[in-house]
Structure formats: C-alpha cells, structure tokens
Short mmCIF file of C-alpha atoms and ligand atoms in Angstrom, two decimals:
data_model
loop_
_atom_site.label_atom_id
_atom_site.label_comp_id
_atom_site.label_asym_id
_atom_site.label_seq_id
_atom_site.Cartn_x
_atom_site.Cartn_y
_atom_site.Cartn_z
CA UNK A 1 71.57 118.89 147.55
CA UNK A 2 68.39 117.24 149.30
CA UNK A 3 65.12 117.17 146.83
CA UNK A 4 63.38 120.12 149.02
CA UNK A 5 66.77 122.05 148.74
CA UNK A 6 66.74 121.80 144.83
CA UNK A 7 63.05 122.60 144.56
CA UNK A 8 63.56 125.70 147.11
CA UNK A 9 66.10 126.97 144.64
CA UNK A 10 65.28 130.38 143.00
CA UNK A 11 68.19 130.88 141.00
CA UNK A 12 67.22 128.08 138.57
CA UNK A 13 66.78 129.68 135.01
CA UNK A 14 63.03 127.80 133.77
CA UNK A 15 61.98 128.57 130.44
CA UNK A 16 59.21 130.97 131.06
CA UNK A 17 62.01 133.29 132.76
CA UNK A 18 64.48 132.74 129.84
CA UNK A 19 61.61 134.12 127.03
CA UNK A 20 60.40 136.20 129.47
CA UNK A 21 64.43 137.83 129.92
CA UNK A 22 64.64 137.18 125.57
CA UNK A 23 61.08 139.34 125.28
CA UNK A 24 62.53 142.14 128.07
CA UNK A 25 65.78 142.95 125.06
CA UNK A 26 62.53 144.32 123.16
CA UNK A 27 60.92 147.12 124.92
CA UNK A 28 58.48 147.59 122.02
CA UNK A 29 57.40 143.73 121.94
CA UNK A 30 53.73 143.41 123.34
CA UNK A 31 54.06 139.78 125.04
CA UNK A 32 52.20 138.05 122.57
CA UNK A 33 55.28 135.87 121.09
CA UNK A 34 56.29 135.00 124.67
CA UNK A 35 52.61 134.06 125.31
CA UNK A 36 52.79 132.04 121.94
CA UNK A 37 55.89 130.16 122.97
CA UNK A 38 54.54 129.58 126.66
CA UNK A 39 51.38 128.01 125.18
CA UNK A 40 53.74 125.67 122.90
CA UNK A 41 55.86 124.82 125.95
CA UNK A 42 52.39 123.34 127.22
CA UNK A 43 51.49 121.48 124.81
CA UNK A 44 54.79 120.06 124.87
CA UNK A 45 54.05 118.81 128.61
CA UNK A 46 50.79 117.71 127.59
CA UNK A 47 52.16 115.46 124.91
CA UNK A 48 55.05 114.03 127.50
CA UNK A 49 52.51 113.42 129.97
CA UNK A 50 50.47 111.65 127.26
CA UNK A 51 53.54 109.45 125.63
CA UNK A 52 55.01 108.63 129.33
CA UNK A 53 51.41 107.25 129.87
CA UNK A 54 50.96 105.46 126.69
CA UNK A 55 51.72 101.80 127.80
CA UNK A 56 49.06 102.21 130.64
CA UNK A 57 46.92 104.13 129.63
CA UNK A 58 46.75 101.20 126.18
CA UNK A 59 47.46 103.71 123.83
CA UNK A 60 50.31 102.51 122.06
CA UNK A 61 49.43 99.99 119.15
CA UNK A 62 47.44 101.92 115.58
CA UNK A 63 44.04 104.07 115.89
CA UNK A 64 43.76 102.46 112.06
CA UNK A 65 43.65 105.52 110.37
CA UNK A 66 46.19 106.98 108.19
CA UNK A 67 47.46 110.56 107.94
CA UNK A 68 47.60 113.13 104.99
CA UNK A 69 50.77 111.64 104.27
CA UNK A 70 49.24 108.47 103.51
CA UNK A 71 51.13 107.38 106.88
CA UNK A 72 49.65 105.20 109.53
CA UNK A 73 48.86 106.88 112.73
CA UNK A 74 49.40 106.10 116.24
CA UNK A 75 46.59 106.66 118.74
CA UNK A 76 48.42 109.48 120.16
CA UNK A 77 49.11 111.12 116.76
CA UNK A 78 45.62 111.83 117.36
CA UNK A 79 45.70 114.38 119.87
CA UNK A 80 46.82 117.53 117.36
CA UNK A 81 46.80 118.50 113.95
CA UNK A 82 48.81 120.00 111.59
CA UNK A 83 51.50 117.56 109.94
CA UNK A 84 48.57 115.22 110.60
CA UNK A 85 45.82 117.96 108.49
CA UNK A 86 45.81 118.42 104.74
CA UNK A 87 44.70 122.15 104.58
CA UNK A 88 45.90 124.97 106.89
CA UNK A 89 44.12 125.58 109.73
CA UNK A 90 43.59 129.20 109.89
CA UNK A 91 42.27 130.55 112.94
CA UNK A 92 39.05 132.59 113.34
CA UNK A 93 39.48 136.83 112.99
CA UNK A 94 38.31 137.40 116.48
CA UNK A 95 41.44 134.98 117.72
CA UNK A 96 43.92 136.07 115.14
CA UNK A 97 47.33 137.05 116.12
CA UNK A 98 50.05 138.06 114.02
CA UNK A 99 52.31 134.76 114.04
CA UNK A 100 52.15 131.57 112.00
CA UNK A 101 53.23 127.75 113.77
CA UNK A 102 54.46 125.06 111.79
CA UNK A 103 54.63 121.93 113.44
CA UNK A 104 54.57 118.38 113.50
CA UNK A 105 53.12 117.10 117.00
CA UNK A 106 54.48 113.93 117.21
CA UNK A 107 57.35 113.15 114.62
CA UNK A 108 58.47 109.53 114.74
CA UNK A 109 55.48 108.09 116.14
CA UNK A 110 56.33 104.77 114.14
CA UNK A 111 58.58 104.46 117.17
CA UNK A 112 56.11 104.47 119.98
CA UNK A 113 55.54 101.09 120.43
CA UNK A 114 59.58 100.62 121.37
CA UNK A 115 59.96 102.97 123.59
CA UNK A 116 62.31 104.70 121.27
CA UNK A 117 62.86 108.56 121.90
CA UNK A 118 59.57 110.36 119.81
CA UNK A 119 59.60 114.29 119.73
CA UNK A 120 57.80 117.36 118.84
CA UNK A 121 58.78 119.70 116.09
CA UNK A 122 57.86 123.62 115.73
CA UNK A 123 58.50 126.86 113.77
CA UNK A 124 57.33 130.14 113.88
CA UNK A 125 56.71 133.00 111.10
CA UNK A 126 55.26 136.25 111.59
CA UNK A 127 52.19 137.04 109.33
CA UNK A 128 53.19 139.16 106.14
CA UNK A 129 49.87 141.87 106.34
CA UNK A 130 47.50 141.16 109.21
CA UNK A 131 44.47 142.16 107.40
CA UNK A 132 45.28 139.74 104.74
CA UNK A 133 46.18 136.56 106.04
CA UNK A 134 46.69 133.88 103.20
CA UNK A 135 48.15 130.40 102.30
CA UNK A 136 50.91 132.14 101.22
CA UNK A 137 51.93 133.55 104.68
CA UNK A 138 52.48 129.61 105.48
CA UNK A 139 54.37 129.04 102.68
CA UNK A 140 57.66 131.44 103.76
CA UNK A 141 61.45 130.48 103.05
CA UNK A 142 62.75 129.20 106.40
CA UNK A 143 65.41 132.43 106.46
CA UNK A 144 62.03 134.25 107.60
CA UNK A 145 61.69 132.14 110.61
CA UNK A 146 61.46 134.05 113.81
CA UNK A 147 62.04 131.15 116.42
CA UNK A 148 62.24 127.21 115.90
CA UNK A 149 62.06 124.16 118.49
CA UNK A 150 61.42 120.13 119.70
CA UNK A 151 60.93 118.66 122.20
CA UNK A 152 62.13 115.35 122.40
CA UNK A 153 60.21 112.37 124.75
CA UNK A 154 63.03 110.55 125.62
CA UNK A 155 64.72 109.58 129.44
CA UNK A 156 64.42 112.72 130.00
CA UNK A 157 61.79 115.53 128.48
CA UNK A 158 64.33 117.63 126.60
CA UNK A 159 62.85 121.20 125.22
CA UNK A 160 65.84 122.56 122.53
CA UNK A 161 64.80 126.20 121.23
CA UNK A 162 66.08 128.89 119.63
CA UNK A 163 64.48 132.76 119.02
CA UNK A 164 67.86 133.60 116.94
CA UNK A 165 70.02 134.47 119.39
CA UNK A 166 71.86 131.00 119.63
CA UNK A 167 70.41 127.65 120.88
CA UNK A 168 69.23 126.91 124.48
CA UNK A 169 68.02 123.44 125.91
CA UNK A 170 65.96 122.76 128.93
CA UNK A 171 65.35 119.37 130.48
CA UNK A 172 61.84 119.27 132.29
CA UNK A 173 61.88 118.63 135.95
CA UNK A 174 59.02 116.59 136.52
CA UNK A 175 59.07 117.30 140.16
CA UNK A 176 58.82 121.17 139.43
CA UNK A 177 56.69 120.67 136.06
CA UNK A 178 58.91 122.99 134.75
CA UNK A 179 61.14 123.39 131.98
CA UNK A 180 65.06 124.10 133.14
CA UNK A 181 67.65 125.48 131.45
CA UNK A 182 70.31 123.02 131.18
CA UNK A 183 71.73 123.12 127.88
CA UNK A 184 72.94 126.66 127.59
CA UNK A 185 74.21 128.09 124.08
CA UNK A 186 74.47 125.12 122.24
CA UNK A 187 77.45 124.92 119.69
CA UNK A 188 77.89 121.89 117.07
CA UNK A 189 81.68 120.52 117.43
CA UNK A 190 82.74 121.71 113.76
CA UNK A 191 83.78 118.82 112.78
CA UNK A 192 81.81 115.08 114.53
CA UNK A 193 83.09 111.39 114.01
CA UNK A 194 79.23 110.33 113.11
CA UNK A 195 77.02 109.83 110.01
CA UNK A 196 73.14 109.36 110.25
CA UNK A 197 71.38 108.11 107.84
CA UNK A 198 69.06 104.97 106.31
CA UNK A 199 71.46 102.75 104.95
CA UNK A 200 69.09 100.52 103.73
CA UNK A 201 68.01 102.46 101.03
CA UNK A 202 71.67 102.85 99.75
CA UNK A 203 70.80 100.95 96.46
CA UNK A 204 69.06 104.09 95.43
CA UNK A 205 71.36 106.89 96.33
CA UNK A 206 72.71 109.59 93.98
CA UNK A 207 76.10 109.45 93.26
CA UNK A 208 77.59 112.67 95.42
CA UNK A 209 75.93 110.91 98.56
CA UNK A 210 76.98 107.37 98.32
CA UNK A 211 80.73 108.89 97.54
CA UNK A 212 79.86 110.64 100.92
CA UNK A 213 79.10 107.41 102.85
CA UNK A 214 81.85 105.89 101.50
CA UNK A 215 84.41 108.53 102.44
CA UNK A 216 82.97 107.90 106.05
CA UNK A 217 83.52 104.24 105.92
CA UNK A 218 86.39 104.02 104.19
CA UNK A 219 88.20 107.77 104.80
CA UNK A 220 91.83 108.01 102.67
CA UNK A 221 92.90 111.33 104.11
CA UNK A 222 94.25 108.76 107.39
CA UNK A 223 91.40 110.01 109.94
CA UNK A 224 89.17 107.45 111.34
CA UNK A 225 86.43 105.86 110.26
CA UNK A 226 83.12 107.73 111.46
CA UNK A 227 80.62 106.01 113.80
CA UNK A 228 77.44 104.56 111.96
CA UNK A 229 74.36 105.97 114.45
CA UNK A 230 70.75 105.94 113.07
CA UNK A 231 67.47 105.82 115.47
CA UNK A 232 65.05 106.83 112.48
CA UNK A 233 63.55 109.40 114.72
CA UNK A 234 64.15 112.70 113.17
CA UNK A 235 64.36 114.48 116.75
CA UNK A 236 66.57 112.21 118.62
CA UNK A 237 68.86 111.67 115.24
CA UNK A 238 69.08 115.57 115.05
CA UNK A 239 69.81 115.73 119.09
CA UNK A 240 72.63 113.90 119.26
CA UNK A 241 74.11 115.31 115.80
CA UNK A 242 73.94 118.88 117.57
CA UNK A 243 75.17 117.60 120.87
CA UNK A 244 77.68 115.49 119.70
CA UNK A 245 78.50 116.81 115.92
CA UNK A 246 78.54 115.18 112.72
CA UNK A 247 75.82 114.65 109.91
CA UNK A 248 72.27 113.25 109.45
CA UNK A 249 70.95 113.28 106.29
CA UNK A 250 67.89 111.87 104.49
CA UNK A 251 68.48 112.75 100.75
CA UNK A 252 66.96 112.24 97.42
CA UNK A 253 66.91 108.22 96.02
CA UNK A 254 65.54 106.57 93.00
CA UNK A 255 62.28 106.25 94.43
CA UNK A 256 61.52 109.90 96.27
CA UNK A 257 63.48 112.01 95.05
CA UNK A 258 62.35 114.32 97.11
CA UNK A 259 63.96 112.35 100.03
CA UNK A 260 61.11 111.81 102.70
CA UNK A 261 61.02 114.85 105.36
CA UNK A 262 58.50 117.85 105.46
CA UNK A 263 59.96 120.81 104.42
CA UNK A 264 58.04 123.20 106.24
CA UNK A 265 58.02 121.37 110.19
CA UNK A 266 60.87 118.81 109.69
CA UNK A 267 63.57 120.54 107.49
CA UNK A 268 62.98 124.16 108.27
CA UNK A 269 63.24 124.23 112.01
CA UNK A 270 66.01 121.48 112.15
CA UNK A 271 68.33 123.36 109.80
CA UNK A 272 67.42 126.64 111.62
CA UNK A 273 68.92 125.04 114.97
CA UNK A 274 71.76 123.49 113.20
CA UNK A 275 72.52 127.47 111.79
CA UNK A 276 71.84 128.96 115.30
CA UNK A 277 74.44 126.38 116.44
CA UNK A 278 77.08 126.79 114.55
CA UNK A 279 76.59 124.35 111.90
CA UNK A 280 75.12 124.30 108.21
CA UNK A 281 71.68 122.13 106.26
CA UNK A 282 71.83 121.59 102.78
CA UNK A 283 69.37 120.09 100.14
CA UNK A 284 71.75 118.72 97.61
CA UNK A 285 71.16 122.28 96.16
CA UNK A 286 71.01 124.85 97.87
CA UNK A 287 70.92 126.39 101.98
CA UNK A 288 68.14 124.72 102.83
CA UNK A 289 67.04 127.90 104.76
CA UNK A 290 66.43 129.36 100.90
CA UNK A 291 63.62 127.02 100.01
CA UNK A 292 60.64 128.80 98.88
CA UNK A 293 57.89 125.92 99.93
CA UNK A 294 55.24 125.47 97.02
CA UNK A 295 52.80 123.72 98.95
CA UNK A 296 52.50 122.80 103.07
CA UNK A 297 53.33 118.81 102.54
CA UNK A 298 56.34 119.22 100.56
CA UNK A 299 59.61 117.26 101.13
CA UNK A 300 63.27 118.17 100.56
CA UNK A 301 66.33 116.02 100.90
CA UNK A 302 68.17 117.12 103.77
CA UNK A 303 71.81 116.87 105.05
CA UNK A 304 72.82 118.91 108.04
CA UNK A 305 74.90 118.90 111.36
CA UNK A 306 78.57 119.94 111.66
CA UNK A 307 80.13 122.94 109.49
CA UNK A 308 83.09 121.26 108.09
CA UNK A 309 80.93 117.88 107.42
CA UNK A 310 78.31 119.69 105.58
CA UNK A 311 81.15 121.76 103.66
CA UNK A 312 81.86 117.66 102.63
CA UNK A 313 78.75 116.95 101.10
CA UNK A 314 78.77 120.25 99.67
CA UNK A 315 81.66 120.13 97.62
CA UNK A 316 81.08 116.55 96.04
CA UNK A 317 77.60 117.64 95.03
CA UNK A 318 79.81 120.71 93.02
CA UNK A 319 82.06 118.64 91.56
CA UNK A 320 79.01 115.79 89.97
CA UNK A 321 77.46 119.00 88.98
CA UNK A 322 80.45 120.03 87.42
CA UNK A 323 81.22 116.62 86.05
CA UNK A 324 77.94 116.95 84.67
CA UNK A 325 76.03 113.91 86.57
P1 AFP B 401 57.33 108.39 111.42
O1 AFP B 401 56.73 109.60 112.10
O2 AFP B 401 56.40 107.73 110.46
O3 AFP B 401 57.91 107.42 112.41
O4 AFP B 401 58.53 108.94 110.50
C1 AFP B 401 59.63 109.52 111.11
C2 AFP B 401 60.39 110.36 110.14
O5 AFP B 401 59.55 111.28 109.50
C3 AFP B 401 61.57 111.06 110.81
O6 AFP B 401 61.36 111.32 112.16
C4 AFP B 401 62.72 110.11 110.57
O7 AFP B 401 63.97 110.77 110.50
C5 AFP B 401 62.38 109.45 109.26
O8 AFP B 401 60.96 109.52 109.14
C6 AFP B 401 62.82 108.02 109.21
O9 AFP B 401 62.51 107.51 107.95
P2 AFP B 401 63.00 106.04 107.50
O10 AFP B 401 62.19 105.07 108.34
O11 AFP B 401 62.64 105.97 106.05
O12 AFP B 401 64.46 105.93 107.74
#
C-alpha cells in the first residue's frame, strides 16, 4: 500500500476511537474518563516529540538538580511533575473532576543519554467522595484501579493500555500523529524462557530469590536454561516480558529492602497490565495489587510477568517462610 493509500484508510482503529467505542459499553458514563485518557495520550506525544528531539534540541546531559527521590534529573524530567513532586498536587475546586492520575512522566531517564528505550508510566483511581477529596484518595490499593498505561519512547512510540477489559497496544504513526491500534488483546505466553533483573546486586539477595535465579541458570527439571535480558528501564523491561513472557523482578536486598520501584506509578500499573494480560505481580508477600500504599513515594519489591513463572517465585518464598527464613 502507497503512503497516501495508508493515510486515506478509515478503517484503521486509533486510540481516540478505541476509548471512544470502550466509553459507548457505558451509556451512563459522561465522557469525562475518555476526555481524561485523551489528554494523557497527549502528553504522551508531547513527551515523544520532546525525547526524539533531545540530541538537537541539547537537552540530553543533567539540569543538576535532583528529584524527591534524591535522584538526579535529566533536563527533560523537567517538563512534568508528579514522581518528580514530593506532595500531591491537588487540583483547584473549580477544575476538580472525579478521577485521580498516578504517574511517573519519564521513568528511566538515567537512560537518555544512550538512546536506550525511556517511557511513561500512568494509573488512574476514581475519587472516594467528591466533596472530600484527601491524601487518602491517592493512597488506594492498586485492585481499585480503574485503567493503567506507558508509553514507551523507543523505535517506535508504543502506547500499551488497559481500562480492564484486557490489554491493547497502539504504535503512533508519526505521519498521522495518531495513536494505532496494533497490539490487540495482549496475552503473556504462560510460561517465557527469560529472567529480568539486576544481577549485580545479587550479593544482597534474599534467599527465595537467588534460589530463583539459580533455578533459571542452572534448571534440574531438564528444560533449558532461560535467557538473561535486562535494559534497566522499567518500561521497556516490562514490554518485552508481556510481549514475549517470562519474569522481571526488582526485589528486596540487604541494602533496600524495599527493593527500589514506586509503588504507586511503577508497581501498581505494571502489575495491573501483567493481570489484564494473563499473567500475575508479586511482592515477596503478597498480590501486589493488595498493597495498601502508606505514603505516595513508597517502594515495594516486585516480581511479575508470566503465570506459571510467578507461581515459581511464589512457591519458594512459601516454602523459606515455612522453613522459617
Ligand atoms: P531511572 O529513572 O533513575 O533511570 O530509574 C529507572 C528505574 O526506576 C526503572 O525504570 C528501572 O527498572 C530501575 O530503576 C533500574 O534500577 P537499577 O539501575 O538499580 O537496576
């Protein structure tokens, strides 16, 4: 098909007619989460535009400045807040609506300066009482989640999202400036041949996961070894475990052992795609959909990905707690 062909095309499915077709199986809904969702989507374009840009335009290298986290930020880390803010930003009563975003605008940005694939990462709660909106309406278990999403900078600007009815991806054609649905229903393989994690800081594992890493390495059941694959880029680690199955996990060590990712716009909308998918996310302890978040900055260890490789990791952290470790 010649370009003018493909851009003539009106069967394409973009993502404003996917919510839009989503919003139309609730005849009560008023719009407002599809407007919420479209304004995301933007932002998301804004912030590929921006990173695409960032060797010309001289932004890549440190603005100097470090983030709540105690992080360094890139220049482009910059542009919006949230992961990047230490309070909640609540939004004036005239503007209220009813919904709540977590996010993290640019996760990975340590990466920039490679090239290496960066991404966006979003959730979405509805407010508990709209006449009393509170800290507390921020701080929701991720089973209350309404819709989660990223959008990963990569080759290719790749939008994954989900509203609970399954997982959908859509590639952005840059020609159209639109979003295209080209990843329909997403399902995790059950079972993938690939582990994810920071290998470095193996020295300071717990005992369940460095049993785990070794079962990958060296399996005795007669299956393969599994692939070692590990960008340290949350979103394009987590993009290829649901594409192409398997695990990536950052859990507890020594020295956090909290492991290192956000609960609340990391954990929370990661393990809500791996559910939607097909596949599981587990803290060590628990679903990690079941956290109750105590405060907006907090961390979890995290493993998640494919159903029966999770079910792995989940059944050696029974048997240390039964052994008593
Ligand atoms: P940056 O945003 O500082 O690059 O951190 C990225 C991240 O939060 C997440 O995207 C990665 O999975 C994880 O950190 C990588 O952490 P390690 O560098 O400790 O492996």
């Amino acid at each position: 098909m010649d370009h003018q062909a493909e851009t003539n095309r009106t069967d394409l499915m973009t993502i404003t007619r996917f919510v839009l077709n989503e919003q139309s199986k609730y005849p009560e809904s008023r719009g407002d989460f599809t407007i919420l969702l479209n304004n995301i989507v933007v932002g998301c374009k804004f912030i590929c535009s921006a990173v695409s840009k960032a060797g010309l335009a001289k932004l890549i290298g440190l603005a100097g400045e470090t983030n709540v986290q105690g992080e360094e930020q890139k220049k482009l880390d910059c542009i919006l807040v949230s992961e990047e803010v230490e309070e909640a930003i609540f939004v004036p009563p005239s503007n209220r609506g009813k919904y709540i975003v977590v996010f993290d605008p640019l996760d990975g940005s340590s990466n920039i300066d490679c090239g290496v694939s960066i991404g966006t990462i979003f959730g979405i709660y509805m407010v508990k009482n709209e006449a009393k909106v509170s800290l507390e309406d921020a701080l929701q278990p991720g089973n209350q989640m309404l819709a989660a999403g990223y959008c990963m900078y990569g080759s290719s600007c790749t939008l994954v999202l989900s509203t609970g009815n399954g997982v959908n991806g859509f590639t952005l054609d840059p020609s159209l400036g639109e979003f295209i649905l080209t990843h329909p229903n997403i399902k995790i393989p059950r079972k993938g041949k690939i582990y994810s994690v920071n290998e470095g800081n193996a020295n300071n594992w717990d005992e369940p996961t460095t049993k785990y890493v070794q079962k990958c390495k060296f399996p005795q059941d007669g299956s393969p070894a599994k692939s070692l694959r590990y960008i340290g880029s949350m979103v394009a680690d987590v993009h290829r475990t649901l594409l192409y199955g398997g695990i990536f996990m950052y859990p507890a060590d020594v020295k956090s052992p909290n492991g290192k990712l956000r609960i609340l716009y990391e954990v929370f909308p990661m393990s809500y795609l791996m559910e939607q998918a097909g596949g599981q996310a587990f803290t060590g302890k628990q679903r990690a959909l079941d956290l109750v978040p105590r405060k907006l900055h907090e961390r979890s260890p995290i493993f998640l990905g494919s159903y029966d490789d999770i079910e792995q990791i989940k059944e050696l952290y029974a048997s240390s707690k039964a052994d008593g470790a």
